[in-house]
Each structure stands twice: as structure tokens, then as C-alpha cells.
C-alpha positions as a Python dict, from the first residue, in 0.01 Angstrom:
ca = {
    (1, 'M'): (0, 0, 0),
    (2, 'T'): (209, 124, 320),
    (3, 'E'): (377, -158, 506),
    (4, 'H'): (540, 28, 782),
    (5, 'D'): (435, 412, 892),
    (6, 'P'): (581, 479, 1250),
    (7, 'D'): (486, 781, 1452),
    (8, 'A'): (829, 945, 1435),
    (9, 'A'): (788, 1244, 1203),
    (10, 'S'): (1144, 1217, 1076),
    (11, 'S'): (1125, 856, 1022),
    (12, 'P'): (1074, 705, 667),
    (13, 'T'): (778, 520, 556),
    (14, 'V'): (789, 164, 379),
    (15, 'S'): (551, 100, 113),
    (16, 'R'): (478, -194, -148),
    (17, 'A'): (498, -117, -514),
    (18, 'G'): (427, -464, -620),
    (19, 'D'): (496, -822, -533),
    (20, 'R'): (822, -827, -339),
    (21, 'I'): (922, -496, -453),
    (22, 'H'): (929, -238, -135),
    (23, 'L'): (997, 131, -130),
    (24, 'V'): (1172, 346, 151),
    (25, 'H'): (1033, 732, 123),
    (26, 'H'): (984, 1046, 326),
    (27, 'Q'): (688, 1025, 575),
    (28, 'G'): (361, 989, 435),
    (29, 'N'): (108, 729, 287),
    (30, 'R'): (228, 754, -78),
    (31, 'P'): (582, 743, -245),
    (32, 'P'): (653, 1007, -461),
    (33, 'H'): (583, 967, -859),
    (34, 'W'): (949, 974, -951),
    (35, 'L'): (1022, 668, -711),
    (36, 'T'): (714, 458, -799),
    (37, 'E'): (819, 536, -1177),
    (38, 'L'): (1174, 408, -1090),
    (39, 'A'): (1024, 89, -929),
    (40, 'G'): (835, 35, -1225),
    (41, 'R'): (1119, -21, -1438),
    (42, 'L'): (1219, -323, -1216),
    (43, 'S'): (904, -467, -1198),
    (44, 'P'): (791, -758, -1182),
    (45, 'A'): (1059, -911, -940),
    (46, 'R'): (1187, -1226, -1058),
    (47, 'P'): (1089, -1557, -876),
    (48, 'G'): (1313, -1606, -578),
    (49, 'E'): (1425, -1243, -575),
    (50, 'A'): (1301, -894, -429),
    (51, 'V'): (1387, -548, -464),
    (52, 'V'): (1425, -248, -196),
    (53, 'V'): (1431, 83, -339),
    (54, 'V'): (1563, 349, -122),
    (55, 'G'): (1430, 706, -203),
    (56, 'A'): (1473, 893, 142),
    (57, 'P'): (1820, 997, 259),
    (58, 'L'): (1977, 832, 571),
    (59, 'H'): (2190, 942, 848),
    (60, 'E'): (2506, 855, 990),
    (61, 'D'): (2329, 557, 1138),
    (62, 'G'): (2145, 468, 819),
    (63, 'A'): (2256, 109, 762),
    (64, 'E'): (2092, 22, 1122),
    (65, 'A'): (1808, 266, 1063),
    (66, 'L'): (1750, 107, 736),
    (67, 'C'): (1764, -250, 872),
    (68, 'T'): (1506, -140, 1165),
    (69, 'W'): (1246, 2, 924),
    (70, 'L'): (1280, -245, 678),
    (71, 'A'): (1255, -553, 933),
    (72, 'P'): (892, -637, 886),
    (73, 'S'): (942, -640, 498),
    (74, 'L'): (1262, -836, 522),
    (75, 'D'): (1109, -1091, 737),
    (76, 'S'): (827, -1135, 491),
    (77, 'I'): (1099, -1173, 217),
    (78, 'R'): (1283, -1432, 387),
    (79, 'D'): (973, -1645, 480),
    (80, 'A'): (865, -1627, 111),
    (81, 'Q'): (1186, -1817, 31),
    (82, 'V'): (1366, -1534, -161),
    (83, 'R'): (1706, -1594, -242),
    (84, 'L'): (1829, -1275, -377),
    (85, 'L'): (1749, -904, -272),
    (86, 'T'): (1843, -617, -468),
    (87, 'L'): (1922, -299, -267),
    (88, 'V'): (1871, -8, -496),
    (89, 'M'): (2053, 255, -277),
    (90, 'S'): (2348, 471, -298),
    (91, 'A'): (2643, 345, -116),
    (92, 'G'): (2454, 50, 17),
    (93, 'A'): (2755, -171, -23),
    (94, 'L'): (3002, 77, 113),
    (95, 'E'): (3125, 31, 484),
    (96, 'S'): (3121, 384, 662),
    (97, 'G'): (3339, 493, 968),
    (98, 'G'): (3416, 146, 1038),
    (99, 'H'): (3040, 5, 1028),
    (100, 'P'): (2931, -249, 825),
    (101, 'S'): (2730, -152, 502),
    (102, 'A'): (2355, -177, 459),
    (103, 'A'): (2384, -474, 224),
    (104, 'A'): (2646, -669, 479),
    (105, 'L'): (2383, -616, 769),
    (106, 'I'): (2085, -721, 563),
    (107, 'C'): (2281, -1047, 424),
    (108, 'E'): (2414, -1124, 793),
    (109, 'R'): (2085, -1071, 964),
    (110, 'W'): (1865, -1203, 721),
    (111, 'G'): (2061, -1491, 549),
    (112, 'L'): (1988, -1349, 206),
    (113, 'D'): (2211, -1295, -82),
    (114, 'V'): (2217, -915, -136),
    (115, 'L'): (2336, -722, -457),
    (116, 'A'): (2429, -348, -378),
    (117, 'A'): (2602, -59, -520),
    (118, 'A'): (2893, 99, -377),
    (119, 'G'): (2859, 408, -555),
    (120, 'T'): (2554, 593, -697),
    (121, 'A'): (2259, 371, -740),
    (122, 'L'): (2082, 443, -1066),
    (123, 'V'): (1853, 296, -1299),
    (124, 'T'): (1845, 307, -1683),
    (125, 'S'): (1499, 362, -1889),
    (126, 'D'): (1505, 16, -1979),
    (127, 'G'): (1567, -120, -1616),
    (128, 'T'): (1919, -179, -1611),
    (129, 'L'): (2098, -118, -1294),
    (130, 'F'): (2388, 95, -1312),
    (131, 'S'): (2654, 236, -1065),
    (132, 'P'): (2930, 433, -1243),
    (133, 'D'): (3265, 319, -1136),
    (134, 'L'): (3501, 642, -1173),
    (135, 'P'): (3869, 611, -1130),
    (136, 'G'): (3966, 649, -781),
    (137, 'A'): (3598, 625, -646),
    (138, 'S'): (3380, 374, -519),
    (139, 'G'): (3108, 236, -741),
    (140, 'G'): (2976, -74, -924),
    (141, 'W'): (2759, -354, -796),
    (142, 'W'): (2855, -608, -529),
    (143, 'H'): (2724, -929, -443),
    (144, 'F'): (2717, -1011, -66),
    (145, 'S'): (2608, -1405, 26),
    (146, 'P'): (2618, -1525, 402),
    (147, 'G'): (2958, -1673, 534),
    (148, 'A'): (3151, -1522, 199),
    (149, 'E'): (3324, -1230, 118),
    (150, 'A'): (3159, -958, -87),
    (151, 'R'): (3242, -955, -465),
    (152, 'R'): (3242, -694, -727),
    (153, 'V'): (2998, -796, -1002),
    (154, 'N'): (2983, -503, -1273),
    (155, 'S'): (2907, -143, -1323),
    (156, 'H'): (2561, -261, -1477),
    (157, 'L'): (2333, -539, -1465),
    (158, 'P'): (2217, -742, -1640),
    (159, 'L'): (2489, -782, -1879),
    (160, 'P'): (2407, -715, -2236),
    (161, 'D'): (2462, -958, -2503),
    (162, 'W'): (2741, -713, -2658),
    (163, 'E'): (2932, -675, -2339),
    (164, 'L'): (3179, -971, -2408),
    (165, 'A'): (3266, -900, -2735),
    (166, 'V'): (3338, -529, -2625),
    (167, 'R'): (3548, -632, -2305),
    (168, 'R'): (3751, -892, -2551),
    (169, 'L'): (3919, -584, -2706),
    (170, 'G'): (4046, -455, -2383),
    (171, 'R'): (4243, -133, -2339),
    (172, 'Q'): (4472, -72, -2628),
    (173, 'T'): (4633, 209, -2844),
    (174, 'V'): (4515, 230, -3212),
    (175, 'A'): (4730, 498, -3430),
    (176, 'G'): (4790, 748, -3109),
    (177, 'H'): (4431, 691, -2972),
    (178, 'V'): (4357, 509, -2645),
    (179, 'V'): (4034, 271, -2689),
    (180, 'E'): (3912, 115, -2362),
    (181, 'P'): (3581, -40, -2266),
    (182, 'V'): (3331, 177, -2068),
    (183, 'P'): (2990, 65, -1930),
    (184, 'A'): (2800, 221, -2263),
    (185, 'G'): (3052, 42, -2490),
    (186, 'L'): (3390, 148, -2597),
    (187, 'A'): (3565, 518, -2572),
    (188, 'V'): (3806, 665, -2788),
    (189, 'R'): (4021, 944, -2688),
    (190, 'P'): (4382, 1104, -2822),
    (191, 'A'): (4668, 951, -2654),
    (192, 'G'): (4865, 1188, -2412),
    (193, 'P'): (4753, 1468, -2169),
    (194, 'A'): (4364, 1541, -2236),
    (195, 'P'): (4086, 1726, -2009),
    (196, 'V'): (3967, 1532, -1710),
    (197, 'I'): (3619, 1485, -1891),
    (198, 'A'): (3769, 1293, -2155),
    (199, 'H'): (3893, 1044, -1877),
    (200, 'T'): (3554, 1016, -1662),
    (201, 'R'): (3261, 1105, -1873),
    (202, 'P'): (3277, 786, -2083),
    (203, 'H'): (3239, 605, -1745),
    (204, 'T'): (2936, 770, -1635),
    (205, 'I'): (2724, 721, -1927),
    (206, 'P'): (2490, 446, -1895),
    (207, 'P'): (2462, 155, -2115),
    (208, 'E'): (2159, 38, -2338),
    (209, 'R'): (2086, -335, -2354),
    (210, 'D'): (2029, -335, -2738),
    (211, 'R'): (2345, -143, -2867),
    (212, 'P'): (2674, -75, -2768),
    (213, 'Q'): (2807, 307, -2807),
    (214, 'L'): (3138, 400, -2962),
    (215, 'I'): (3192, 721, -2765),
    (216, 'L'): (3451, 967, -2914),
    (217, 'A'): (3618, 1266, -2751),
    (218, 'S'): (3557, 1472, -3020),
    (219, 'A'): (3436, 1433, -3374),
    (220, 'Q'): (3792, 1494, -3507),
    (221, 'V'): (3898, 1121, -3440),
    (222, 'P'): (4011, 984, -3780),
    (223, 'A'): (3773, 754, -3984),
    (224, 'A'): (4066, 501, -4020),
    (225, 'V'): (4110, 456, -3653),
    (226, 'L'): (3742, 379, -3597),
    (227, 'A'): (3733, 139, -3872),
    (228, 'V'): (4010, -74, -3694),
    (229, 'V'): (3846, -71, -3379),
    (230, 'M'): (3477, -167, -3522),
    (231, 'G'): (3655, -408, -3759),
    (232, 'A'): (3759, -607, -3462),
    (233, 'L'): (3418, -643, -3341),
    (234, 'P'): (3172, -933, -3441),
    (235, 'K'): (2940, -821, -3734),
    (236, 'P'): (2614, -812, -3502),
    (237, 'V'): (2782, -608, -3261),
    (238, 'R'): (2945, -386, -3524),
    (239, 'A'): (2599, -351, -3676),
    (240, 'A'): (2432, -227, -3368),
    (241, 'L'): (2689, -12, -3250),
    (242, 'R'): (2627, 373, -3255),
    (243, 'L'): (2876, 662, -3287),
    (244, 'V'): (2835, 941, -2992),
    (245, 'T'): (3081, 1216, -2958),
    (246, 'L'): (3111, 1420, -2627),
    (247, 'D'): (3165, 1751, -2794),
    (248, 'G'): (2830, 1730, -2992),
    (249, 'Q'): (2983, 1829, -3302),
    (250, 'P'): (2813, 1667, -3597),
    (251, 'L'): (2920, 1322, -3702),
    (252, 'L'): (2766, 1284, -4036),
    (253, 'R'): (3067, 1327, -4261),
    (254, 'L'): (3265, 1107, -4048),
    (255, 'G'): (3010, 830, -4032),
    (256, 'E'): (3011, 835, -4431),
    (257, 'E'): (3376, 808, -4419),
    (258, 'L'): (3349, 511, -4188),
    (259, 'A'): (3067, 357, -4389),
    (260, 'D'): (3290, 367, -4688),
    (261, 'L'): (3582, 205, -4506),
    (262, 'L'): (3368, -60, -4371),
    (263, 'D'): (3151, -99, -4655),
    (264, 'G'): (2854, -122, -4456),
    (265, 'D'): (2589, 121, -4271),
    (266, 'V'): (2725, 307, -3963),
    (267, 'Q'): (2480, 461, -3692),
    (268, 'V'): (2570, 792, -3568),
    (269, 'A'): (2413, 995, -3265),
    (270, 'V'): (2284, 1352, -3319),
    (271, 'G'): (2400, 1578, -3031),
    (272, 'A'): (2605, 1491, -2719),
    (273, 'P'): (2495, 1270, -2425),
    (274, 'V'): (2382, 1529, -2138),
    (275, 'A'): (2232, 1414, -1777),
    (276, 'P'): (1923, 1622, -1723),
    (277, 'A'): (1882, 1795, -1403),
    (278, 'G'): (1661, 1639, -1129),
    (279, 'T'): (1736, 1278, -1221),
    (280, 'T'): (1849, 1221, -874),
    (281, 'P'): (1603, 1439, -634),
    (282, 'D'): (1821, 1614, -325),
    (283, 'G'): (1907, 1363, -76),
    (284, 'A'): (1745, 1058, -244),
    (285, 'S'): (1948, 741, -221),
    (286, 'A'): (1833, 604, -577),
    (287, 'G'): (1815, 781, -903),
    (288, 'D'): (1747, 809, -1271),
    (289, 'A'): (2010, 706, -1515),
    (290, 'A'): (1848, 894, -1814),
    (291, 'V'): (2087, 1071, -2044),
    (292, 'E'): (1940, 1276, -2335),
    (293, 'L'): (2100, 1411, -2675),
    (294, 'W'): (2140, 1778, -2665),
    (295, 'M'): (2314, 2012, -2932),
    (296, 'T'): (2585, 2191, -2733),
    (297, 'D'): (2784, 2513, -2798),
    (298, 'L'): (3160, 2521, -2817),
    (299, 'R'): (3192, 2547, -2435),
    (300, 'G'): (2970, 2223, -2392),
    (301, 'R'): (2649, 2418, -2266),
    (302, 'P'): (2360, 2225, -2400),
    (303, 'S'): (2127, 2460, -2640),
    (304, 'W'): (1825, 2254, -2765),
    (305, 'R'): (1736, 1891, -2792),
    (306, 'P'): (1754, 1750, -3171),
    (307, 'F'): (1470, 1608, -3318),
    (308, 'A'): (1695, 1348, -3463),
    (309, 'R'): (1842, 1114, -3242),
    (310, 'T'): (2012, 847, -3462),
    (311, 'A'): (2109, 861, -3835),
    (312, 'V'): (2240, 604, -4040),
    (313, 'C'): (2529, 651, -4313),
    (314, 'S'): (2546, 401, -4599),
    (315, 'P'): (2851, 326, -4775),
    (316, 'E'): (2895, 459, -5139),
    (317, 'S'): (2866, 129, -5292),
    (318, 'V'): (2501, 92, -5165),
    (319, 'T'): (2379, 435, -5272),
    (320, 'R'): (2561, 426, -5615),
    (321, 'A'): (2273, 255, -5787),
    (322, 'T'): (2032, 551, -5670),
    (323, 'S'): (2299, 847, -5742),
    (324, 'V'): (2149, 969, -5400),
    (325, 'R'): (2344, 954, -5071),
    (326, 'A'): (2194, 1082, -4779),
    (327, 'P'): (2199, 1003, -4393),
    (328, 'R'): (1866, 833, -4278),
    (329, 'V'): (1727, 932, -3956),
    (330, 'T'): (1598, 621, -3795),
    (331, 'E'): (1515, 737, -3422),
    (332, 'W'): (1382, 1072, -3345),
    (333, 'Q'): (1178, 1258, -3064),
    (334, 'A'): (994, 1533, -3271),
    (335, 'P'): (787, 1785, -3086),
    (336, 'A'): (470, 1649, -3205),
    (337, 'N'): (393, 1332, -3417),
    (338, 'C'): (508, 1391, -3779),
    (339, 'S'): (177, 1247, -3885),
    (340, 'E'): (-35, 1493, -3646),
    (341, 'L'): (159, 1774, -3802),
    (342, 'M'): (-21, 1727, -4154),
    (343, 'D'): (-364, 1694, -4139),
    (344, 'S'): (-383, 1652, -4496),
    (345, 'E'): (-318, 1371, -4745),
    (346, 'D'): (-135, 1580, -4977),
    (347, 'C'): (151, 1702, -4738),
    (348, 'K'): (395, 1511, -4493),
    (349, 'A'): (654, 1607, -4241),
    (350, 'V'): (1002, 1444, -4237),
    (351, 'V'): (1241, 1479, -3941),
    (352, 'T'): (1596, 1527, -4061),
    (353, 'P'): (1943, 1558, -3885),
    (354, 'A'): (1919, 1935, -3852),
    (355, 'G'): (1559, 1981, -3782),
    (356, 'L'): (1232, 1921, -3972),
    (357, 'W'): (1102, 1904, -4338),
    (358, 'L'): (750, 1979, -4440),
    (359, 'G'): (648, 1926, -4781),
    (360, 'P'): (424, 1753, -5055),
    (361, 'R'): (352, 1358, -4999),
    (362, 'D'): (436, 1271, -5347),
    (363, 'V'): (826, 1369, -5313),
    (364, 'E'): (1110, 1302, -5095),
    (365, 'P'): (1281, 1603, -4886),
    (366, 'P'): (1539, 1802, -5120),
    (367, 'L'): (1891, 1717, -5050),
    (368, 'L'): (1983, 2054, -4886),
    (369, 'A'): (1785, 1957, -4627),
    (370, 'L'): (1893, 1610, -4568),
    (371, 'F'): (2285, 1690, -4563),
    (372, 'R'): (2239, 2007, -4364),
    (373, 'P'): (2431, 1937, -4048),
    (374, 'P'): (2279, 2001, -3722),
    (375, 'T'): (2423, 2305, -3506),
    (376, 'A'): (2379, 2437, -3155),
    (377, 'E'): (2255, 2775, -3299),
    (378, 'A'): (1961, 2707, -3540),
    (379, 'V'): (1671, 2460, -3559),
    (380, 'A'): (1615, 2397, -3953),
    (381, 'V'): (1262, 2399, -4080),
    (382, 'D'): (1251, 2344, -4438),
    (383, 'L'): (951, 2403, -4639),
    (384, 'G'): (862, 2249, -4981),
    (385, 'V'): (1090, 2151, -5283),
    (386, 'P'): (1266, 2326, -5568),
    (387, 'G'): (1072, 2390, -5870),
    (388, 'R'): (710, 2380, -5703),
    (389, 'P'): (501, 2650, -5531),
    (390, 'L'): (454, 2616, -5150),
    (391, 'A'): (150, 2378, -5099),
    (392, 'D'): (-129, 2552, -4921),
    (393, 'C'): (-148, 2211, -4682),
    (394, 'L'): (179, 2334, -4566),
    (395, 'W'): (68, 2623, -4363),
    (396, 'P'): (-133, 2430, -4103),
    (397, 'G'): (138, 2206, -4018),
    (398, 'L'): (395, 2456, -3987),
    (399, 'D'): (175, 2652, -3776),
    (400, 'T'): (102, 2352, -3543),
    (401, 'L'): (477, 2258, -3536),
    (402, 'L'): (555, 2628, -3428),
    (403, 'G'): (286, 2637, -3156),
    (404, 'R'): (420, 2316, -2994),
    (405, 'L'): (802, 2423, -2971),
    (406, 'E'): (938, 2530, -2642),
    (407, 'P'): (1044, 2916, -2631),
    (408, 'D'): (1415, 2822, -2601),
    (409, 'V'): (1386, 2617, -2926),
    (410, 'L'): (1151, 2825, -3115),
    (411, 'E'): (1403, 3116, -3087),
    (412, 'R'): (1658, 2918, -3258),
    (413, 'V'): (1412, 2818, -3553),
    (414, 'V'): (1547, 2921, -3901),
    (415, 'V'): (1288, 2853, -4207),
    (416, 'H'): (1415, 2759, -4548),
    (417, 'A'): (1167, 2791, -4813),
    (418, 'Y'): (1246, 2623, -5109),
    (419, 'G'): (1050, 2642, -5466),
    (420, 'D'): (879, 2943, -5651),
    (421, 'L'): (724, 3177, -5371),
    (422, 'G'): (463, 3400, -5489),
    (423, 'T'): (342, 3740, -5309),
    (424, 'E'): (89, 3544, -5100),
    (425, 'D'): (353, 3287, -4988),
    (426, 'R'): (604, 3574, -4884),
    (427, 'E'): (328, 3772, -4714),
    (428, 'R'): (235, 3455, -4494),
    (429, 'L'): (579, 3379, -4410),
    (430, 'L'): (644, 3719, -4281),
    (431, 'E'): (316, 3707, -4080),
    (432, 'F'): (407, 3360, -3940),
    (433, 'S'): (772, 3505, -3868),
    (434, 'A'): (617, 3817, -3669),
    (435, 'R'): (386, 3608, -3491),
    (436, 'H'): (607, 3301, -3381),
    (437, 'R'): (922, 3515, -3397),
    (438, 'F'): (1144, 3278, -3597),
    (439, 'S'): (1395, 3390, -3843),
    (440, 'M'): (1399, 3321, -4189),
    (441, 'A'): (1711, 3204, -4420),
    (442, 'S'): (1863, 3475, -4640),
}
């Protein structure tokens, strides 16, 4: 529904995306899909509150112009007895050239409390507001109230349940490593000189409501240091926490060492956090805080998105009874639903840290497949189990998988075949390799 659509071609359009949710976008009757999707994460507005999401760029007189274009909407918001307006707009709380911010003008003229970002205004996948607060730069969300000074609230809202426990730790040094709270949880880096990215990148990773992250500058941080940090957290927060590293190197071995020291499960991320291109369209005043896990090379360049997102490492005391100790993948984003890969009651597909395993339904993946660390260079596809011939039901699933992979992922596939391969199996693998152009493990 379009609320205001003036004649001037350069003027923005104000649309309504829901009850008390308003969108400012380029001239036209329909807001772009990315903007409505962003607004959908903030819907519905809570009683007594309203939301304005600004998707169009504003010029030098942006604050005044925005007030002009929003006037009908702001009048209706005020008449509806709204107490708080959330202005999702980059620099909405920032004065410019001696002129009041958009948030300050709206607060003064309409008598509303306004929540706005001093830096980039982002929305996470679960609807959390995020504005990175980098050293030496404006950021964070600010609260404006009529007749009062604006006050900084936080870099992200609402505050997750784990926030207080993390902030209580404060900034400290543990065995030559600096530990400090960041929006997503805690960051750990070696004390002393470090690349700029080690200081700034942890502040740009958006938080998750359900769990804090322990962000490591590299996978070389000693497990004993992390055990001290995690041991200082309340047990529920410690159990929810996930390790993630900026260099993208495998964390499984570190996770096992840490699990033994803490005598409890430890969650580790597979891959490094990378912000995908296009999360904030050119010129837009609001954006997506999406971060995806990618395998990265030694120069930090993304190569492919691992199917596994989170693996759990258990302590030896827990796994001693079964004599099997292997990480368990608990979150994944496979290229196809694993159950769809196998149109058979005899075979199954399982996501592993390094890729995917296809095999008989009555057995578990071989330990070699479960322990293989993920790498930037290879996507491991494991077939079958030692001591048994490859089942006929594996071939349709393998064909489906390879047909759904993106070209940049397919070129990294390395197939590991276990068990007794007959002449027909070898010929079929060679035929698949030629058709789909993947590599075979030697």
C-alpha cells in the first residue's frame, strides 16, 4: 500500500508494509523485494511502537526532506498513540554539517521517542537491530526523547539473554591474549601488535539471539586460554557458546582439547564469517546484517560454503564408553535436503565437517570421513564403508548431488570411495568423473 507518492521524479515513495511499519524507497508503487523482506523481520510492530525503514538514499538535506516525505505517516503514527519510533536508517542519529539528525527532528516535531543508528543500520536474520560500533567511528543505536539528551543504548537490540554474562567479563588479558566483549560475544587475539582486521572484524559480526560466539583471531589460540575464558561464564552461556575463527582454519582439534579441559561439549563453527556482497544495496540507507560461513584460503579469500555449519566436540570421558570419538555435525546447509538425495530405503546421506557421506542406511560413516578436516581446496564426498561393495542405491544420490552443486563447488569435489570396488563400480566412477568433472582421491 502506497501512502505518499509525489509527482517529483526524484522524490522517494512512502509505502506501508504492515500495521505501523512504513518503508521509504525509490519512486514507484512497489518497494523492492529486499526492502520488504528486511521489514518483514521487524514485523509485527509491538503495541505502542512503529517502524520506519529507509531504503532510498538521501541527499545533503536528507533529514529535512525525510521529515517532509514522512509527515503524513508520522502524523498517523502520533495520532495512534505510538510511544516509540524505530528509524532503520544509516546515520539517522548523526548530526551533519551542524544540522540536527533525522531522529532529533522527528523527536522534536512529533513528540515521539526515536531509536536510530549513528552508523550503518542493519537488520539480522532474526530481526535484531545492529549498528557496528568500530573504534574511531560513529555507531550504535541511540534513544531520543523529547526534552532530553540523546543517549547511546547499545550496538544491537534487543539485548540477548547472554549479553550481561559476557559483559561482566570485561576486557582482560589471559596468558598473553586479549579478551574483550564484542557485539557477537567475545573476541580473543594475541596481545601486542596485530593486523587491523583482528581489532575491527570482530566488532562487525552481528550477534545471534540464542548464542554468543567466541571469535578467535586464528585457530592457533591455546585451548588452555579458551578454557579460562569459558570457565568464567555461567554454565548455560558456556553450553550455548560457539567457537569461530577469522582465519577459517579447522577448529575440530582445538574443540576436542577444549572439551577435555572443560569436561563438556564444545560447539565449533566450520568456516570463517564472511559478509556476502549485496547485503546493503548501493545508496540504500538500511541493509542486511547477514554473515555466512565460508572456507577461506591462506589469503583470506572465500572459496566455498561448507555444508556443515556447526560441529560439536565431546570430551573423552563421554566417548570412552563407545570407543568412538568423532565430531557431530549439528547444523548444516546441504545443497539438497539429505533425505531427498537418497530415494531409497537402503541408503542415506550424512553431512560431515569436510563435505558429505553417502552410504548404507544400516551403518554410520567411517571415521576417516568424520575426522577429515574441512579445507578451502576440496569438498570431500565419501562413498560407502570399508569391507563392503558400493551399494547400487548410492549412484542416483551421487548423481543428484553433483547435479545440484554450483560450478565453483563442483570443481573442488574430491570423491573418496571405500570398500570393495568392482570393475563396474570403477567404470561408473570414471564415467561420473568425466561427466561432472570432479576429482578422485588417490
